[in-house]
């Protein structure tokens, strides 16, 4: 059972998940309603823009760190030290009961995630989050598959989008360092690691910062160094929590060696050449990094109409593979529409009020830790292909972000 005392719903017995999940998905016309899923990071400072109540930023304890992330439709555990057993896992709520989305997927399989995804992955293999920090995150990378598998994990490609609704304040540093300057050599990075305990190890001297622009995004392949800036970020990604921090000091805060080698085999934790070889060198020193990895929204005319506009926000493949994609839909006041997607999708609404397949949508102003909301949903593959009914019942635009699993779309924007 969860250690969180504030959930109003009662956790259903795992043996009874199939029955309650079927009831929930039928009552929701193919849509699950989800509870907020908060994740702390001990080495970061919360940016305070993801609507969590100020009294609850340290709801899991100061020793666990401030809550700076909210994960969406996640079946992936957060790999934090001292974590609760369900940390990072999303809960579905229905008629006073709740059950893990992971268990619902396991029981209903292809009906929820799509038969092709179930047959290949036997799970929902992606997730997204808001990460929201007051300042920059250390220059780090997420391992490629070849390296992640050495610790029985998976590689992690990810994408970014900066929702204007959550970025009225830019906080301390709205720039992100990406990759390494062209001409950088591996020995230069090794020298930075050798200087780890001398203060600032100088890794950012080898990189370039890019100004972050609200309403745009980036694609970040595994093995690529990045030090995300302080805009609140929507981050669709592969279902893995691997990383390695390459920066020893951030805004005067120490970054431990253990965060560099968290996902390195035990016998390689001080092998500097091995650690540096985890980097995708060609992409890190790409002289056309912005051209290859920056994204502006692209309108999807096929899913847009009078009073509603659907936009691609994260759509670049990773080495030619469609791993995770995302869209943003805006429905004007009084408008009703039906959109069709080729596969399951995970939704978070960031503005307005309305309905999705008959379920109430209301974006909150402030959320207390443990409270249930009406802003997050999972649309099953079955419902997505039949058509998703959206209605704006409020006086401002209804705006929703949604992400998709791998190989769902026949064609992506150029």
mmCIF file of C-alpha atoms in Angstrom:
data_model
loop_
_atom_site.group_PDB
_atom_site.id
_atom_site.type_symbol
_atom_site.label_atom_id
_atom_site.label_comp_id
_atom_site.label_asym_id
_atom_site.label_seq_id
_atom_site.Cartn_x
_atom_site.Cartn_y
_atom_site.Cartn_z
ATOM 1 C CA UNK A 1 0.000 0.000 0.000
ATOM 2 C CA UNK A 2 1.073 3.597 -0.565
ATOM 3 C CA UNK A 3 2.534 5.480 2.399
ATOM 4 C CA UNK A 4 0.685 8.623 1.325
ATOM 5 C CA UNK A 5 -2.227 9.219 3.758
ATOM 6 C CA UNK A 6 -3.980 11.897 1.707
ATOM 7 C CA UNK A 7 -5.401 9.878 -1.200
ATOM 8 C CA UNK A 8 -9.174 9.829 -0.991
ATOM 9 C CA UNK A 9 -9.514 6.702 -3.128
ATOM 10 C CA UNK A 10 -8.989 3.205 -1.728
ATOM 11 C CA UNK A 11 -6.388 0.982 -3.365
ATOM 12 C CA UNK A 12 -8.094 -2.028 -4.886
ATOM 13 C CA UNK A 13 -6.672 -5.511 -4.418
ATOM 14 C CA UNK A 14 -4.232 -6.378 -7.192
ATOM 15 C CA UNK A 15 -6.189 -9.568 -7.856
ATOM 16 C CA UNK A 16 -9.224 -7.442 -8.633
ATOM 17 C CA UNK A 17 -7.523 -4.940 -10.956
ATOM 18 C CA UNK A 18 -8.890 -6.416 -14.172
ATOM 19 C CA UNK A 19 -12.512 -6.071 -13.092
ATOM 20 C CA UNK A 20 -12.197 -2.514 -11.781
ATOM 21 C CA UNK A 21 -10.032 -1.442 -14.742
ATOM 22 C CA UNK A 22 -12.615 -2.777 -17.194
ATOM 23 C CA UNK A 23 -15.359 -0.933 -15.328
ATOM 24 C CA UNK A 24 -13.318 2.279 -15.355
ATOM 25 C CA UNK A 25 -12.425 2.146 -19.021
ATOM 26 C CA UNK A 26 -16.004 1.332 -20.004
ATOM 27 C CA UNK A 27 -17.457 4.128 -17.865
ATOM 28 C CA UNK A 28 -14.903 6.561 -19.266
ATOM 29 C CA UNK A 29 -15.590 5.579 -22.876
ATOM 30 C CA UNK A 30 -12.054 4.267 -23.232
ATOM 31 C CA UNK A 31 -10.393 6.871 -20.993
ATOM 32 C CA UNK A 32 -8.745 6.428 -17.576
ATOM 33 C CA UNK A 33 -8.554 9.317 -15.108
ATOM 34 C CA UNK A 34 -5.218 9.536 -13.271
ATOM 35 C CA UNK A 35 -4.057 11.053 -9.989
ATOM 36 C CA UNK A 36 -1.044 13.410 -9.853
ATOM 37 C CA UNK A 37 2.259 11.565 -9.595
ATOM 38 C CA UNK A 38 4.880 13.652 -7.754
ATOM 39 C CA UNK A 39 8.620 12.879 -7.771
ATOM 40 C CA UNK A 40 11.350 14.670 -5.751
ATOM 41 C CA UNK A 41 14.999 15.077 -6.718
ATOM 42 C CA UNK A 42 17.420 15.507 -3.825
ATOM 43 C CA UNK A 43 20.018 17.357 -5.922
ATOM 44 C CA UNK A 44 17.700 20.027 -7.410
ATOM 45 C CA UNK A 45 15.699 23.057 -6.230
ATOM 46 C CA UNK A 46 11.959 23.202 -7.118
ATOM 47 C CA UNK A 47 10.880 25.879 -9.581
ATOM 48 C CA UNK A 48 7.414 26.144 -7.953
ATOM 49 C CA UNK A 49 5.394 26.363 -11.197
ATOM 50 C CA UNK A 50 3.768 22.918 -11.445
ATOM 51 C CA UNK A 51 0.840 23.949 -9.206
ATOM 52 C CA UNK A 52 1.905 21.967 -6.129
ATOM 53 C CA UNK A 53 0.847 23.817 -2.966
ATOM 54 C CA UNK A 54 3.708 25.750 -1.299
ATOM 55 C CA UNK A 55 3.158 23.803 1.927
ATOM 56 C CA UNK A 56 3.886 20.535 0.090
ATOM 57 C CA UNK A 57 7.116 21.147 -1.833
ATOM 58 C CA UNK A 58 8.869 18.928 0.740
ATOM 59 C CA UNK A 59 5.947 16.579 1.397
ATOM 60 C CA UNK A 60 8.235 13.526 1.327
ATOM 61 C CA UNK A 61 10.729 15.093 3.719
ATOM 62 C CA UNK A 62 13.577 17.552 3.350
ATOM 63 C CA UNK A 63 15.999 14.624 3.249
ATOM 64 C CA UNK A 64 14.302 13.417 0.045
ATOM 65 C CA UNK A 65 14.573 16.815 -1.583
ATOM 66 C CA UNK A 66 12.010 19.184 -3.029
ATOM 67 C CA UNK A 67 9.329 17.970 -5.428
ATOM 68 C CA UNK A 68 10.226 19.392 -8.818
ATOM 69 C CA UNK A 69 8.664 16.786 -11.121
ATOM 70 C CA UNK A 70 5.205 15.469 -11.972
ATOM 71 C CA UNK A 71 5.135 12.289 -14.072
ATOM 72 C CA UNK A 72 2.314 11.464 -16.495
ATOM 73 C CA UNK A 73 0.852 8.024 -17.284
ATOM 74 C CA UNK A 74 4.012 6.402 -16.010
ATOM 75 C CA UNK A 75 4.583 2.674 -15.583
ATOM 76 C CA UNK A 76 8.271 3.435 -14.909
ATOM 77 C CA UNK A 77 9.662 3.597 -11.369
ATOM 78 C CA UNK A 78 11.709 6.623 -10.321
ATOM 79 C CA UNK A 79 15.195 5.407 -9.439
ATOM 80 C CA UNK A 80 15.696 7.630 -6.398
ATOM 81 C CA UNK A 81 17.526 6.634 -3.236
ATOM 82 C CA UNK A 82 15.081 6.121 -0.367
ATOM 83 C CA UNK A 83 12.092 6.107 -2.705
ATOM 84 C CA UNK A 84 8.641 4.835 -1.795
ATOM 85 C CA UNK A 85 7.708 1.557 -3.509
ATOM 86 C CA UNK A 86 5.332 3.292 -5.955
ATOM 87 C CA UNK A 87 7.431 6.390 -6.642
ATOM 88 C CA UNK A 88 7.071 7.355 -10.278
ATOM 89 C CA UNK A 89 4.132 4.992 -10.904
ATOM 90 C CA UNK A 90 0.798 6.508 -11.958
ATOM 91 C CA UNK A 91 -2.471 5.619 -10.248
ATOM 92 C CA UNK A 92 -5.853 5.452 -12.020
ATOM 93 C CA UNK A 93 -8.879 6.553 -9.970
ATOM 94 C CA UNK A 94 -12.473 5.393 -10.373
ATOM 95 C CA UNK A 95 -15.486 5.543 -8.053
ATOM 96 C CA UNK A 96 -13.480 5.790 -4.840
ATOM 97 C CA UNK A 97 -10.930 3.138 -5.835
ATOM 98 C CA UNK A 98 -7.517 3.363 -7.406
ATOM 99 C CA UNK A 99 -5.191 0.990 -9.202
ATOM 100 C CA UNK A 100 -1.815 1.273 -10.886
ATOM 101 C CA UNK A 101 -1.841 2.068 -14.590
ATOM 102 C CA UNK A 102 0.946 -0.521 -14.836
ATOM 103 C CA UNK A 103 -1.427 -3.214 -13.525
ATOM 104 C CA UNK A 104 -4.240 -2.078 -15.829
ATOM 105 C CA UNK A 105 -1.902 -2.377 -18.823
ATOM 106 C CA UNK A 106 -0.806 -5.829 -17.666
ATOM 107 C CA UNK A 107 -4.417 -6.988 -17.402
ATOM 108 C CA UNK A 108 -6.031 -5.328 -20.428
ATOM 109 C CA UNK A 109 -2.907 -5.372 -22.623
ATOM 110 C CA UNK A 110 -3.468 -4.372 -26.252
ATOM 111 C CA UNK A 111 -6.853 -2.876 -25.537
ATOM 112 C CA UNK A 112 -5.069 -0.170 -23.529
ATOM 113 C CA UNK A 113 -1.690 0.400 -25.232
ATOM 114 C CA UNK A 114 -2.357 -1.077 -28.666
ATOM 115 C CA UNK A 115 -1.683 -4.631 -29.755
ATOM 116 C CA UNK A 116 1.590 -3.914 -31.551
ATOM 117 C CA UNK A 117 3.056 -2.108 -28.541
ATOM 118 C CA UNK A 118 1.877 -4.848 -26.189
ATOM 119 C CA UNK A 119 3.256 -7.626 -28.393
ATOM 120 C CA UNK A 120 6.668 -5.962 -28.648
ATOM 121 C CA UNK A 121 7.147 -4.397 -25.197
ATOM 122 C CA UNK A 122 4.585 -6.043 -22.867
ATOM 123 C CA UNK A 123 4.139 -2.626 -21.181
ATOM 124 C CA UNK A 124 3.578 1.076 -21.808
ATOM 125 C CA UNK A 125 7.236 1.778 -22.649
ATOM 126 C CA UNK A 126 7.239 5.588 -22.507
ATOM 127 C CA UNK A 127 6.240 8.354 -20.115
ATOM 128 C CA UNK A 128 6.379 12.118 -19.776
ATOM 129 C CA UNK A 129 6.853 14.605 -16.971
ATOM 130 C CA UNK A 130 6.984 18.241 -16.027
ATOM 131 C CA UNK A 131 10.373 19.056 -14.615
ATOM 132 C CA UNK A 132 10.516 22.446 -13.001
ATOM 133 C CA UNK A 133 13.596 23.909 -11.366
ATOM 134 C CA UNK A 134 14.656 27.292 -10.049
ATOM 135 C CA UNK A 135 18.048 27.039 -11.744
ATOM 136 C CA UNK A 136 19.957 24.822 -14.169
ATOM 137 C CA UNK A 137 20.360 21.065 -13.915
ATOM 138 C CA UNK A 138 23.909 19.622 -14.001
ATOM 139 C CA UNK A 139 25.385 18.815 -17.418
ATOM 140 C CA UNK A 140 24.425 15.167 -17.800
ATOM 141 C CA UNK A 141 23.471 12.468 -20.273
ATOM 142 C CA UNK A 142 21.200 9.443 -20.409
ATOM 143 C CA UNK A 143 22.861 6.204 -21.402
ATOM 144 C CA UNK A 144 22.493 4.656 -24.816
ATOM 145 C CA UNK A 145 20.982 1.174 -24.991
ATOM 146 C CA UNK A 146 24.384 -0.540 -25.283
ATOM 147 C CA UNK A 147 25.488 0.959 -21.964
ATOM 148 C CA UNK A 148 22.186 0.911 -20.079
ATOM 149 C CA UNK A 149 21.818 -2.813 -20.677
ATOM 150 C CA UNK A 150 25.012 -3.380 -18.665
ATOM 151 C CA UNK A 151 23.050 -2.437 -15.529
ATOM 152 C CA UNK A 152 19.872 -4.254 -16.653
ATOM 153 C CA UNK A 153 18.195 -1.030 -17.759
ATOM 154 C CA UNK A 154 17.186 0.640 -21.020
ATOM 155 C CA UNK A 155 18.563 3.630 -22.881
ATOM 156 C CA UNK A 156 16.664 6.891 -22.699
ATOM 157 C CA UNK A 157 15.879 9.224 -25.594
ATOM 158 C CA UNK A 158 13.811 12.255 -24.627
ATOM 159 C CA UNK A 159 12.204 15.395 -26.028
ATOM 160 C CA UNK A 160 11.396 18.817 -24.574
ATOM 161 C CA UNK A 161 8.567 21.318 -24.938
ATOM 162 C CA UNK A 162 8.170 24.548 -22.943
ATOM 163 C CA UNK A 163 4.439 25.168 -22.274
ATOM 164 C CA UNK A 164 3.688 28.919 -22.157
ATOM 165 C CA UNK A 165 0.951 28.289 -19.543
ATOM 166 C CA UNK A 166 3.551 27.140 -16.985
ATOM 167 C CA UNK A 167 6.273 29.611 -17.819
ATOM 168 C CA UNK A 168 5.067 33.070 -16.803
ATOM 169 C CA UNK A 169 8.303 33.176 -14.772
ATOM 170 C CA UNK A 170 11.581 32.093 -16.351
ATOM 171 C CA UNK A 171 13.412 31.660 -13.011
ATOM 172 C CA UNK A 172 17.188 31.892 -12.727
ATOM 173 C CA UNK A 173 18.674 30.590 -15.979
ATOM 174 C CA UNK A 174 16.539 30.160 -19.106
ATOM 175 C CA UNK A 175 19.378 28.719 -21.182
ATOM 176 C CA UNK A 176 20.297 25.092 -21.804
ATOM 177 C CA UNK A 177 23.776 23.810 -22.565
ATOM 178 C CA UNK A 178 23.700 21.092 -25.231
ATOM 179 C CA UNK A 179 26.508 18.768 -26.291
ATOM 180 C CA UNK A 180 30.145 19.778 -26.656
ATOM 181 C CA UNK A 181 31.818 22.413 -28.785
ATOM 182 C CA UNK A 182 33.063 21.131 -32.168
ATOM 183 C CA UNK A 183 36.728 20.254 -31.853
ATOM 184 C CA UNK A 184 36.405 19.025 -28.257
ATOM 185 C CA UNK A 185 38.361 15.826 -27.679
ATOM 186 C CA UNK A 186 37.634 12.985 -25.288
ATOM 187 C CA UNK A 187 40.773 13.789 -23.302
ATOM 188 C CA UNK A 188 39.256 17.204 -22.540
ATOM 189 C CA UNK A 189 36.234 15.567 -20.902
ATOM 190 C CA UNK A 190 38.455 13.082 -19.038
ATOM 191 C CA UNK A 191 40.412 16.036 -17.634
ATOM 192 C CA UNK A 192 37.148 17.484 -16.296
ATOM 193 C CA UNK A 193 36.386 14.206 -14.540
ATOM 194 C CA UNK A 194 39.899 14.146 -13.078
ATOM 195 C CA UNK A 195 39.186 17.596 -11.590
ATOM 196 C CA UNK A 196 35.905 16.500 -9.989
ATOM 197 C CA UNK A 197 36.941 17.260 -6.390
ATOM 198 C CA UNK A 198 38.676 20.556 -7.166
ATOM 199 C CA UNK A 199 35.459 22.580 -7.324
ATOM 200 C CA UNK A 200 33.925 23.467 -10.678
ATOM 201 C CA UNK A 201 35.335 20.832 -13.018
ATOM 202 C CA UNK A 202 34.881 23.074 -16.072
ATOM 203 C CA UNK A 203 32.657 20.823 -18.180
ATOM 204 C CA UNK A 204 30.498 23.783 -19.251
ATOM 205 C CA UNK A 205 33.584 25.459 -20.732
ATOM 206 C CA UNK A 206 33.402 22.736 -23.384
ATOM 207 C CA UNK A 207 29.761 23.367 -24.244
ATOM 208 C CA UNK A 208 27.447 26.046 -25.679
ATOM 209 C CA UNK A 209 24.214 27.423 -24.210
ATOM 210 C CA UNK A 210 21.024 28.068 -26.189
ATOM 211 C CA UNK A 211 18.299 30.518 -25.136
ATOM 212 C CA UNK A 212 15.054 28.661 -24.396
ATOM 213 C CA UNK A 213 11.912 29.867 -26.178
ATOM 214 C CA UNK A 214 8.423 29.258 -24.807
ATOM 215 C CA UNK A 215 6.246 27.178 -27.124
ATOM 216 C CA UNK A 216 9.169 25.367 -28.785
ATOM 217 C CA UNK A 217 11.106 22.171 -28.096
ATOM 218 C CA UNK A 218 14.214 20.068 -28.518
ATOM 219 C CA UNK A 219 15.065 16.443 -29.228
ATOM 220 C CA UNK A 220 17.771 14.987 -26.952
ATOM 221 C CA UNK A 221 19.180 11.609 -28.079
ATOM 222 C CA UNK A 222 20.732 9.243 -25.529
ATOM 223 C CA UNK A 223 24.417 9.797 -24.956
ATOM 224 C CA UNK A 224 24.141 13.566 -25.530
ATOM 225 C CA UNK A 225 25.186 15.919 -22.728
ATOM 226 C CA UNK A 226 22.674 18.590 -21.706
ATOM 227 C CA UNK A 227 22.291 20.978 -18.774
ATOM 228 C CA UNK A 228 18.605 21.992 -18.878
ATOM 229 C CA UNK A 229 17.767 25.568 -18.023
ATOM 230 C CA UNK A 230 15.070 26.860 -15.725
ATOM 231 C CA UNK A 231 11.954 26.916 -17.921
ATOM 232 C CA UNK A 232 9.297 24.446 -16.788
ATOM 233 C CA UNK A 233 9.569 21.611 -19.289
ATOM 234 C CA UNK A 234 7.194 18.984 -20.650
ATOM 235 C CA UNK A 235 9.409 15.985 -21.354
ATOM 236 C CA UNK A 236 8.146 12.952 -23.301
ATOM 237 C CA UNK A 237 10.736 10.178 -23.043
ATOM 238 C CA UNK A 238 11.482 6.492 -22.997
ATOM 239 C CA UNK A 239 10.448 4.596 -19.871
ATOM 240 C CA UNK A 240 13.829 4.595 -18.156
ATOM 241 C CA UNK A 241 15.423 6.676 -15.384
ATOM 242 C CA UNK A 242 19.122 6.235 -16.218
ATOM 243 C CA UNK A 243 21.531 9.155 -16.174
ATOM 244 C CA UNK A 244 25.082 10.248 -15.467
ATOM 245 C CA UNK A 245 25.973 13.748 -14.188
ATOM 246 C CA UNK A 246 29.194 15.145 -15.706
ATOM 247 C CA UNK A 247 29.244 18.459 -13.791
ATOM 248 C CA UNK A 248 30.715 18.587 -10.286
ATOM 249 C CA UNK A 249 29.322 21.921 -9.066
ATOM 250 C CA UNK A 250 26.070 23.723 -9.995
ATOM 251 C CA UNK A 251 25.280 27.169 -8.579
ATOM 252 C CA UNK A 252 27.577 26.365 -5.670
ATOM 253 C CA UNK A 253 25.890 23.014 -4.962
ATOM 254 C CA UNK A 254 28.042 19.897 -4.991
ATOM 255 C CA UNK A 255 27.153 17.043 -7.337
ATOM 256 C CA UNK A 256 28.354 13.713 -5.961
ATOM 257 C CA UNK A 257 30.464 11.248 -7.925
ATOM 258 C CA UNK A 258 27.721 8.729 -7.247
ATOM 259 C CA UNK A 259 25.415 10.723 -9.548
ATOM 260 C CA UNK A 260 27.981 10.428 -12.351
ATOM 261 C CA UNK A 261 28.290 6.667 -11.920
ATOM 262 C CA UNK A 262 24.762 5.781 -10.749
ATOM 263 C CA UNK A 263 24.178 3.634 -13.845
ATOM 264 C CA UNK A 264 27.716 2.435 -14.484
ATOM 265 C CA UNK A 265 28.755 -1.200 -13.788
ATOM 266 C CA UNK A 266 30.366 -1.662 -10.383
ATOM 267 C CA UNK A 267 33.802 -2.429 -11.825
ATOM 268 C CA UNK A 268 33.756 0.700 -14.061
ATOM 269 C CA UNK A 269 32.839 3.440 -11.580
ATOM 270 C CA UNK A 270 36.360 4.936 -11.678
ATOM 271 C CA UNK A 271 37.212 3.987 -15.263
ATOM 272 C CA UNK A 272 37.237 7.456 -16.827
ATOM 273 C CA UNK A 273 37.687 6.235 -20.380
ATOM 274 C CA UNK A 274 34.698 3.909 -20.043
ATOM 275 C CA UNK A 275 32.573 6.704 -18.573
ATOM 276 C CA UNK A 276 33.419 9.062 -21.442
ATOM 277 C CA UNK A 277 32.840 6.314 -24.027
ATOM 278 C CA UNK A 278 29.183 6.333 -22.948
ATOM 279 C CA UNK A 279 28.805 9.615 -24.840
ATOM 280 C CA UNK A 280 27.535 9.617 -28.412
ATOM 281 C CA UNK A 281 30.509 11.608 -29.610
ATOM 282 C CA UNK A 282 29.317 12.430 -33.120
ATOM 283 C CA UNK A 283 26.078 13.983 -31.868
ATOM 284 C CA UNK A 284 27.758 15.836 -28.985
ATOM 285 C CA UNK A 285 30.157 17.704 -31.283
ATOM 286 C CA UNK A 286 27.658 18.183 -34.144
ATOM 287 C CA UNK A 287 28.307 21.689 -35.566
ATOM 288 C CA UNK A 288 24.649 21.816 -36.686
ATOM 289 C CA UNK A 289 23.200 20.786 -33.327
ATOM 290 C CA UNK A 290 20.341 23.301 -33.328
ATOM 291 C CA UNK A 291 19.389 22.576 -36.931
ATOM 292 C CA UNK A 292 19.230 18.849 -36.206
ATOM 293 C CA UNK A 293 17.567 18.840 -32.779
ATOM 294 C CA UNK A 294 15.494 22.036 -32.340
ATOM 295 C CA UNK A 295 11.708 21.950 -33.000
ATOM 296 C CA UNK A 296 9.055 24.575 -33.703
ATOM 297 C CA UNK A 297 5.369 23.527 -33.510
ATOM 298 C CA UNK A 298 3.795 22.259 -36.742
ATOM 299 C CA UNK A 299 0.021 22.401 -37.285
ATOM 300 C CA UNK A 300 -1.612 19.057 -38.103
ATOM 301 C CA UNK A 301 -4.258 20.131 -40.605
ATOM 302 C CA UNK A 302 -5.823 16.665 -40.670
ATOM 303 C CA UNK A 303 -6.678 16.898 -36.954
ATOM 304 C CA UNK A 304 -7.631 20.584 -36.922
ATOM 305 C CA UNK A 305 -10.836 22.409 -37.811
ATOM 306 C CA UNK A 306 -12.997 25.397 -37.007
ATOM 307 C CA UNK A 307 -12.422 26.275 -33.359
ATOM 308 C CA UNK A 308 -9.690 23.711 -32.679
ATOM 309 C CA UNK A 309 -6.041 23.364 -33.679
ATOM 310 C CA UNK A 310 -3.784 20.339 -33.206
ATOM 311 C CA UNK A 311 -0.025 20.929 -33.306
ATOM 312 C CA UNK A 312 2.980 18.640 -33.361
ATOM 313 C CA UNK A 313 5.385 19.721 -30.624
ATOM 314 C CA UNK A 314 7.832 16.760 -30.321
ATOM 315 C CA UNK A 315 8.222 14.852 -33.556
ATOM 316 C CA UNK A 316 11.847 14.177 -34.440
ATOM 317 C CA UNK A 317 12.961 10.533 -34.685
ATOM 318 C CA UNK A 318 15.985 9.122 -32.881
ATOM 319 C CA UNK A 319 18.442 7.645 -35.373
ATOM 320 C CA UNK A 320 15.506 7.154 -37.712
ATOM 321 C CA UNK A 321 13.357 5.440 -35.069
ATOM 322 C CA UNK A 322 10.018 6.826 -33.863
ATOM 323 C CA UNK A 323 10.401 6.360 -30.106
ATOM 324 C CA UNK A 324 8.115 8.975 -28.501
ATOM 325 C CA UNK A 325 6.145 11.889 -29.977
ATOM 326 C CA UNK A 326 3.829 14.585 -28.622
ATOM 327 C CA UNK A 327 1.137 17.043 -29.696
ATOM 328 C CA UNK A 328 -0.690 20.053 -28.266
ATOM 329 C CA UNK A 329 -4.373 20.658 -28.978
ATOM 330 C CA UNK A 330 -6.217 23.937 -28.392
ATOM 331 C CA UNK A 331 -10.029 23.992 -28.334
ATOM 332 C CA UNK A 332 -11.705 27.402 -28.310
ATOM 333 C CA UNK A 333 -14.575 28.265 -25.906
ATOM 334 C CA UNK A 334 -17.883 26.685 -26.923
ATOM 335 C CA UNK A 335 -16.260 24.370 -29.456
ATOM 336 C CA UNK A 336 -16.883 20.631 -29.657
ATOM 337 C CA UNK A 337 -14.746 18.379 -31.824
ATOM 338 C CA UNK A 338 -13.742 14.760 -32.397
ATOM 339 C CA UNK A 339 -10.138 13.918 -33.167
ATOM 340 C CA UNK A 340 -8.687 10.540 -34.099
ATOM 341 C CA UNK A 341 -5.241 9.255 -33.237
ATOM 342 C CA UNK A 342 -3.615 6.050 -34.505
ATOM 343 C CA UNK A 343 -2.674 4.882 -31.015
ATOM 344 C CA UNK A 344 -2.951 5.316 -27.248
ATOM 345 C CA UNK A 345 -2.048 8.673 -25.742
ATOM 346 C CA UNK A 346 -1.393 10.176 -22.302
ATOM 347 C CA UNK A 347 -2.948 13.590 -21.627
ATOM 348 C CA UNK A 348 -2.308 16.509 -19.307
ATOM 349 C CA UNK A 349 -4.450 19.620 -19.646
ATOM 350 C CA UNK A 350 -2.651 22.886 -18.912
ATOM 351 C CA UNK A 351 -5.435 25.427 -19.444
ATOM 352 C CA UNK A 352 -9.219 25.647 -19.330
ATOM 353 C CA UNK A 353 -12.199 23.438 -18.532
ATOM 354 C CA UNK A 354 -14.276 20.987 -20.520
ATOM 355 C CA UNK A 355 -14.780 17.305 -21.228
ATOM 356 C CA UNK A 356 -12.877 14.424 -22.792
ATOM 357 C CA UNK A 357 -15.076 11.514 -23.872
ATOM 358 C CA UNK A 358 -17.607 12.730 -21.319
ATOM 359 C CA UNK A 359 -15.179 12.943 -18.374
ATOM 360 C CA UNK A 360 -14.846 16.316 -16.652
ATOM 361 C CA UNK A 361 -11.700 18.325 -17.364
ATOM 362 C CA UNK A 362 -10.672 21.107 -14.985
ATOM 363 C CA UNK A 363 -7.163 22.497 -14.824
ATOM 364 C CA UNK A 364 -6.355 23.311 -11.169
ATOM 365 C CA UNK A 365 -4.792 26.460 -9.794
ATOM 366 C CA UNK A 366 -3.161 24.696 -6.833
ATOM 367 C CA UNK A 367 -2.822 21.019 -5.878
ATOM 368 C CA UNK A 368 -2.066 19.621 -2.448
ATOM 369 C CA UNK A 369 0.131 16.539 -2.276
ATOM 370 C CA UNK A 370 -2.154 13.493 -2.413
ATOM 371 C CA UNK A 371 -5.159 15.286 -3.894
ATOM 372 C CA UNK A 372 -6.861 13.954 -6.991
ATOM 373 C CA UNK A 373 -7.442 16.258 -9.947
ATOM 374 C CA UNK A 374 -9.347 16.325 -13.235
ATOM 375 C CA UNK A 375 -6.503 17.333 -15.522
ATOM 376 C CA UNK A 376 -4.753 14.027 -16.350
ATOM 377 C CA UNK A 377 -6.063 11.136 -18.464
ATOM 378 C CA UNK A 378 -4.943 8.091 -20.423
ATOM 379 C CA UNK A 379 -6.749 7.512 -23.722
ATOM 380 C CA UNK A 380 -6.655 3.840 -24.685
ATOM 381 C CA UNK A 381 -5.708 2.721 -28.165
ATOM 382 C CA UNK A 382 -9.267 1.510 -28.629
ATOM 383 C CA UNK A 383 -10.750 4.933 -27.862
ATOM 384 C CA UNK A 384 -8.110 6.864 -29.827
ATOM 385 C CA UNK A 385 -8.914 5.134 -33.100
ATOM 386 C CA UNK A 386 -12.683 5.400 -32.580
ATOM 387 C CA UNK A 387 -12.439 9.132 -31.905
ATOM 388 C CA UNK A 388 -11.786 11.357 -28.889
ATOM 389 C CA UNK A 389 -14.605 13.791 -28.145
ATOM 390 C CA UNK A 390 -13.423 17.126 -26.739
ATOM 391 C CA UNK A 391 -15.594 19.987 -25.535
ATOM 392 C CA UNK A 392 -14.618 23.364 -24.135
ATOM 393 C CA UNK A 393 -17.173 24.365 -21.496
ATOM 394 C CA UNK A 394 -15.202 27.326 -20.148
ATOM 395 C CA UNK A 395 -14.470 30.903 -21.157
ATOM 396 C CA UNK A 396 -10.809 30.451 -22.131
ATOM 397 C CA UNK A 397 -9.025 28.059 -24.512
ATOM 398 C CA UNK A 398 -8.870 24.406 -23.449
ATOM 399 C CA UNK A 399 -5.274 23.278 -24.005
ATOM 400 C CA UNK A 400 -4.055 19.690 -23.678
ATOM 401 C CA UNK A 401 -0.672 18.070 -24.180
ATOM 402 C CA UNK A 402 -0.514 14.393 -25.134
ATOM 403 C CA UNK A 403 2.280 11.977 -25.951
ATOM 404 C CA UNK A 404 2.353 8.689 -27.861
ATOM 405 C CA UNK A 405 4.256 5.412 -27.799
ATOM 406 C CA UNK A 406 6.722 4.139 -30.412
ATOM 407 C CA UNK A 407 5.937 3.607 -34.112
ATOM 408 C CA UNK A 408 2.365 4.901 -33.830
ATOM 409 C CA UNK A 409 2.321 7.450 -36.650
ATOM 410 C CA UNK A 410 2.698 6.634 -40.320
ATOM 411 C CA UNK A 411 4.234 10.024 -41.008
ATOM 412 C CA UNK A 412 5.870 12.759 -38.936
ATOM 413 C CA UNK A 413 6.538 16.399 -39.873
ATOM 414 C CA UNK A 414 9.835 17.133 -41.587
#
